[in-house]
Short mmCIF file of C-alpha atoms in Angstrom, two decimals:
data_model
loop_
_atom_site.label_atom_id
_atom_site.label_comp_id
_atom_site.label_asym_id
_atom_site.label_seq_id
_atom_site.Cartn_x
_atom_site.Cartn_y
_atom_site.Cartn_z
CA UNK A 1 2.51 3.48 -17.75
CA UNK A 2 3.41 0.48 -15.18
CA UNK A 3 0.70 -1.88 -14.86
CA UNK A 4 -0.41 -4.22 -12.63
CA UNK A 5 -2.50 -6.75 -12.85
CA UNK A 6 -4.80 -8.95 -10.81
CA UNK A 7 -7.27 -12.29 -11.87
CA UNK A 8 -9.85 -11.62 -9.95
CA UNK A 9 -11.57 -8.34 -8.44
CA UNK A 10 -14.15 -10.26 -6.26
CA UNK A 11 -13.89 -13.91 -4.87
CA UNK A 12 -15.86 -15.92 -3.12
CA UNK A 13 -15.11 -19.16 -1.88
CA UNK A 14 -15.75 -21.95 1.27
CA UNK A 15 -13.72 -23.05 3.91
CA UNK A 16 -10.66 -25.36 3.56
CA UNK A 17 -10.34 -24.65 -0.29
CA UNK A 18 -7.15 -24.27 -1.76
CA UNK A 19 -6.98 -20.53 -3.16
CA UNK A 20 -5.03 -18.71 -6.03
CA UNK A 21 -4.59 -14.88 -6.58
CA UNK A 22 -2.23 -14.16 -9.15
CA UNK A 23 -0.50 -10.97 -10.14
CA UNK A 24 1.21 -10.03 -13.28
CA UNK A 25 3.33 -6.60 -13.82
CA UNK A 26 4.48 -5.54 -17.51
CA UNK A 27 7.25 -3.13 -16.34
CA UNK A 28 10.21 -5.40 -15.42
CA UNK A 29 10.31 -4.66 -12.27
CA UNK A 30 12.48 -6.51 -9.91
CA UNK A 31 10.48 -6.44 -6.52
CA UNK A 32 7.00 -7.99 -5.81
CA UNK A 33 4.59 -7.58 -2.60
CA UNK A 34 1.61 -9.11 -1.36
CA UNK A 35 -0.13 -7.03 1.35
CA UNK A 36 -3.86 -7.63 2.50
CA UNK A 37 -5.83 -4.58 3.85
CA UNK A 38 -8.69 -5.06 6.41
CA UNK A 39 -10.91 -1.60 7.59
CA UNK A 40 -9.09 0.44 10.37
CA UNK A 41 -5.61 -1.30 9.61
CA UNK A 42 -2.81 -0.51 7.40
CA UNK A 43 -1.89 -2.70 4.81
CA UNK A 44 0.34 -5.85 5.67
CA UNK A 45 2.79 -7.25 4.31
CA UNK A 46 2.47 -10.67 3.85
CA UNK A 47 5.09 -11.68 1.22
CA UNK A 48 7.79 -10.15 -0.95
CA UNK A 49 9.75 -11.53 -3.60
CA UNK A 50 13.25 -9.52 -4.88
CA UNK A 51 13.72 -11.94 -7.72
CA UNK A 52 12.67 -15.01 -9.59
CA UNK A 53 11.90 -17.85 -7.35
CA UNK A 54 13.18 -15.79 -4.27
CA UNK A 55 10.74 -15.05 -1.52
CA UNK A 56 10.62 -13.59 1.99
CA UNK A 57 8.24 -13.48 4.68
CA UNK A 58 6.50 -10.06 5.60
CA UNK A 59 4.83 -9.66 8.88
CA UNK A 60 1.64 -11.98 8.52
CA UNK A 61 3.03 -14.73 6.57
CA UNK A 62 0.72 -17.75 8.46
CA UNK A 63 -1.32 -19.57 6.55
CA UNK A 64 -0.26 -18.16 3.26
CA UNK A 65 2.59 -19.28 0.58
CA UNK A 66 3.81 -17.66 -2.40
CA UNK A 67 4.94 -18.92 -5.86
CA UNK A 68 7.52 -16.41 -8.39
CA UNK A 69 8.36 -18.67 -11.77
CA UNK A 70 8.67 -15.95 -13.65
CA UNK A 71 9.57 -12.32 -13.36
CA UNK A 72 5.97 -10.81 -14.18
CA UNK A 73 3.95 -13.04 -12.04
CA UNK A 74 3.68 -13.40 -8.47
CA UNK A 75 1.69 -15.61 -7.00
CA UNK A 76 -0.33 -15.97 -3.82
CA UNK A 77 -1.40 -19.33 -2.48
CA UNK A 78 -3.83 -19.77 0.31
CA UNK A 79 -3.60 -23.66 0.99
CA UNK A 80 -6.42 -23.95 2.79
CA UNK A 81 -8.78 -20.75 3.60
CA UNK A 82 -9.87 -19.98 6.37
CA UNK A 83 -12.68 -16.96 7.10
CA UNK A 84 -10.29 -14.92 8.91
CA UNK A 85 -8.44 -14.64 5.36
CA UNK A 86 -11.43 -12.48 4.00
CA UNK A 87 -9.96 -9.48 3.07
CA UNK A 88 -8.56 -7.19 0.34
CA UNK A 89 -5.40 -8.53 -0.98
CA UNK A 90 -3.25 -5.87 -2.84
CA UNK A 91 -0.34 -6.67 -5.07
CA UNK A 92 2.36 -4.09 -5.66
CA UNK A 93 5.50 -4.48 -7.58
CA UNK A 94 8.80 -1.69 -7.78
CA UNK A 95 12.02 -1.17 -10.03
CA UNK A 96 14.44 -1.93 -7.77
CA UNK A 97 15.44 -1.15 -3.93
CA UNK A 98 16.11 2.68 -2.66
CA UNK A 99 13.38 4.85 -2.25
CA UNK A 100 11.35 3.53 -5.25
CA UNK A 101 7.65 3.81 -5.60
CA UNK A 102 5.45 0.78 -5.50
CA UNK A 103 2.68 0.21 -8.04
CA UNK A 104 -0.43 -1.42 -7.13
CA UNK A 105 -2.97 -3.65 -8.83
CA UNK A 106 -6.81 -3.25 -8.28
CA UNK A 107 -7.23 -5.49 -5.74
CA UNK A 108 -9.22 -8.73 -4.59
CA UNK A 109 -11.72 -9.12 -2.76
CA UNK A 110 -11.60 -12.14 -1.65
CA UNK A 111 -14.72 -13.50 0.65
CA UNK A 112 -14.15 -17.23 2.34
CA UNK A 113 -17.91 -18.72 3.58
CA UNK B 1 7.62 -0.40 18.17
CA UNK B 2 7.49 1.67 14.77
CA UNK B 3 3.95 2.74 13.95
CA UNK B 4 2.22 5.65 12.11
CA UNK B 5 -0.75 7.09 13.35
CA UNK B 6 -3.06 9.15 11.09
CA UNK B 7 -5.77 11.61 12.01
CA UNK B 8 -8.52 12.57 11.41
CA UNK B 9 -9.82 8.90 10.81
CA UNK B 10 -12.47 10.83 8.49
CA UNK B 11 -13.35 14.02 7.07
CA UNK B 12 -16.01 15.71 5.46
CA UNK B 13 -15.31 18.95 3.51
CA UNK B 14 -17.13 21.23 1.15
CA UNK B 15 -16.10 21.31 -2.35
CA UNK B 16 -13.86 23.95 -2.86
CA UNK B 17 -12.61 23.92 0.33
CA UNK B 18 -9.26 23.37 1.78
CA UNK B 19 -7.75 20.73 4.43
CA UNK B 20 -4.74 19.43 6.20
CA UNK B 21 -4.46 15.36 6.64
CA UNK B 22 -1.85 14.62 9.77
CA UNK B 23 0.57 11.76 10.17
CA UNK B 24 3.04 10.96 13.59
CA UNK B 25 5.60 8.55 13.38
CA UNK B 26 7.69 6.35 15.18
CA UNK B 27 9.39 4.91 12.89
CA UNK B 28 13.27 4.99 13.66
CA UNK B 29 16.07 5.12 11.32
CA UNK B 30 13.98 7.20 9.20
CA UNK B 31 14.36 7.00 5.70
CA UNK B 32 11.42 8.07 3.58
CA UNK B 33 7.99 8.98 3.85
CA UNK B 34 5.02 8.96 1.28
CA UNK B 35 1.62 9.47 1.06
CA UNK B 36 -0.79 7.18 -1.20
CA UNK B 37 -4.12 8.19 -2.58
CA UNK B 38 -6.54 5.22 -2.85
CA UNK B 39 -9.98 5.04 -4.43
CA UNK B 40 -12.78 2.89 -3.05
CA UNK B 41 -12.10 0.02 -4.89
CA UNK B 42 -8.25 0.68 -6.40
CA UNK B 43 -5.21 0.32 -5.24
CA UNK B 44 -2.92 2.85 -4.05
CA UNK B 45 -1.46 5.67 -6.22
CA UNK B 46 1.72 7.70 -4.91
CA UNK B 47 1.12 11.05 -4.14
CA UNK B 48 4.66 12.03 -2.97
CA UNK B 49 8.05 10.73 -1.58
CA UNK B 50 10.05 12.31 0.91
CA UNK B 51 13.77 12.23 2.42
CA UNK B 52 14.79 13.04 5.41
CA UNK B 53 16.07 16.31 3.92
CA UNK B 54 12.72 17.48 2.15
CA UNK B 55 10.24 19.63 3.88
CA UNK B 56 8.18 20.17 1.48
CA UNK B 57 6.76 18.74 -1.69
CA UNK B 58 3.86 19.55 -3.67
CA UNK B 59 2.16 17.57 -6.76
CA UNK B 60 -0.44 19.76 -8.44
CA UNK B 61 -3.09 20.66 -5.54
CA UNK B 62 -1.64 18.63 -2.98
CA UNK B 63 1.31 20.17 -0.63
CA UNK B 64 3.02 17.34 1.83
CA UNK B 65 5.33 18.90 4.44
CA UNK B 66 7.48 16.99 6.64
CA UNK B 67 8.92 18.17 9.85
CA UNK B 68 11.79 15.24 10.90
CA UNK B 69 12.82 16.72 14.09
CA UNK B 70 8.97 16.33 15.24
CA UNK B 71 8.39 12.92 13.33
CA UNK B 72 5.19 14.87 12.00
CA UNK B 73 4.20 14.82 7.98
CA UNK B 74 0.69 16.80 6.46
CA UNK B 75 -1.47 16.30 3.36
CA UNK B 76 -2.43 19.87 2.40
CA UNK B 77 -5.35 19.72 -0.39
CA UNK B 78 -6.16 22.77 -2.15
CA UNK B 79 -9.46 23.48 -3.60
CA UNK B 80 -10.78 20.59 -3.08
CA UNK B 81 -12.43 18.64 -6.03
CA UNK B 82 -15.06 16.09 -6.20
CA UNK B 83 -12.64 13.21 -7.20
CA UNK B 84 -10.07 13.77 -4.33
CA UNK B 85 -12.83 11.69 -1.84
CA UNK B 86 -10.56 9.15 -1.44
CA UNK B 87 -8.45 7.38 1.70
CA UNK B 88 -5.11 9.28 1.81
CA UNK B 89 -2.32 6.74 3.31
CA UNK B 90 0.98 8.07 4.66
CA UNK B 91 3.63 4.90 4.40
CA UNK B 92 6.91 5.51 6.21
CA UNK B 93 10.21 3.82 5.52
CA UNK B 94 12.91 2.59 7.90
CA UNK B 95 16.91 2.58 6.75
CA UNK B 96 18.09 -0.40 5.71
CA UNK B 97 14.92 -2.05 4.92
CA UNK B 98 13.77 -1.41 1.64
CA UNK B 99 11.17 -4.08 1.53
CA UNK B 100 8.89 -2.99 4.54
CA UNK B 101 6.69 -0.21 4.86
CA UNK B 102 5.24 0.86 7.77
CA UNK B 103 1.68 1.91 6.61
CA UNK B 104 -0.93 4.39 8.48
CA UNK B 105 -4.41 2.88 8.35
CA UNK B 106 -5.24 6.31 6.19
CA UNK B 107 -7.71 9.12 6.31
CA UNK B 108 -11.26 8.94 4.84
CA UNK B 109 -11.67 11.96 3.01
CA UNK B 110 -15.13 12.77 1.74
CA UNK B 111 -15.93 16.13 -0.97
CA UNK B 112 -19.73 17.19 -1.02
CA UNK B 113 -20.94 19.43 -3.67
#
């Protein structure tokens, strides 16, 4: 079974701190997203990553930066939150491109005061 | 502009009962279209992918049909069970851009015993 991972289900922290989520996969897989979800939206894209240290912007990149070392862990970096960031942030990761399914972590919840 | 539009926003159905979940699209080059199950709390699961040549395609109880000429997809759940209260997401794919979904803010669906 693919897994993915995620440090922290619930977060809480203040204004203007610098913020890490990480995400680790154990399947290999090539592609890694970053999407946050808020109610009554769908999920957005935020970053991807198609490789080690390669990255790409999704749709709502502001404020956000992303980190890929390594092949199983993708990064999200929130330099300096803000409480519009409070949200759920989702991390996903997929084999390869085509019509492959993504496979998604548990979630943060991530709450900025 | 591609979007997805889902309806109803909720629902609230009898155990044992059946329903339909809708999803319109804009989306254009079409490539694929899935729908996600996600638990309060979890990420999303996949329920089903499909082409652009696929009407239908079922996964145990649940029946998606897709109808390309209309840009219209359905979630059909059969005999509904206590664990399928869940937010059912239909995710649609353009051509040539593997990376970015275009996601439906989902359906709420609730099961009472």
């Amino acid at each position: 079974d693919v897994k993915v991972t995620q440090s922290s289900r619930y977060l809480v922290k203040r204004t203007g701190e610098k913020v890490f989520l990480e995400c680790v996969q154990d399947m290999d897989h090539e592609n890694m997203f970053w999407y946050r979800q808020d109610p009554g939206l769908g999920l957005r894209l935020i970053y991807f990553s198609y490789d080690v240290k390669m990255k790409e912007k999704g749709d709502i990149p502001e404020g956000y930066s992303v980190s890929r070392e390594k092949k199983e862990r993708f990064s999200l970096i929130l330099e300096s939150a803000s409480t519009n960031q409070t949200s759920m942030y989702l991390c996903a990761s997929r084999p390869g491109t085509g019509i492959d399914t993504q496979y998604f972590g548990p979630g943060t919840r991530l709450t900025v005061l | 502009k591609n979007q997805v539009e889902q309806s109803p926003q909720s629902l609230i159905i009898l155990e044992g009962k059946n329903c339909t979940l809708q999803c319109n699209y804009t989306v254009s080059p079409f490539s694929n279209l899935r729908w996600y199950k996600q638990d309060t709390g979890r990420g999303p699961v996949s329920l089903t992918i499909m082409t652009f040549s696929e009407n239908t395609k079922s996964n145990g109880r649940y029946t998606a049909t897709l109808d390309a000429d209309t840009k219209q997809s359905s979630l059909h759940i059969t005999a509904s069970q206590l664990s399928d209260s869940a937010s059912y997401i239909c995710v649609v794919s353009a051509l040539r851009s593997n990376y970015q979904l275009i996601w439906g803010a989902g359906t709420k669906l609730i099961i009472k015993p």
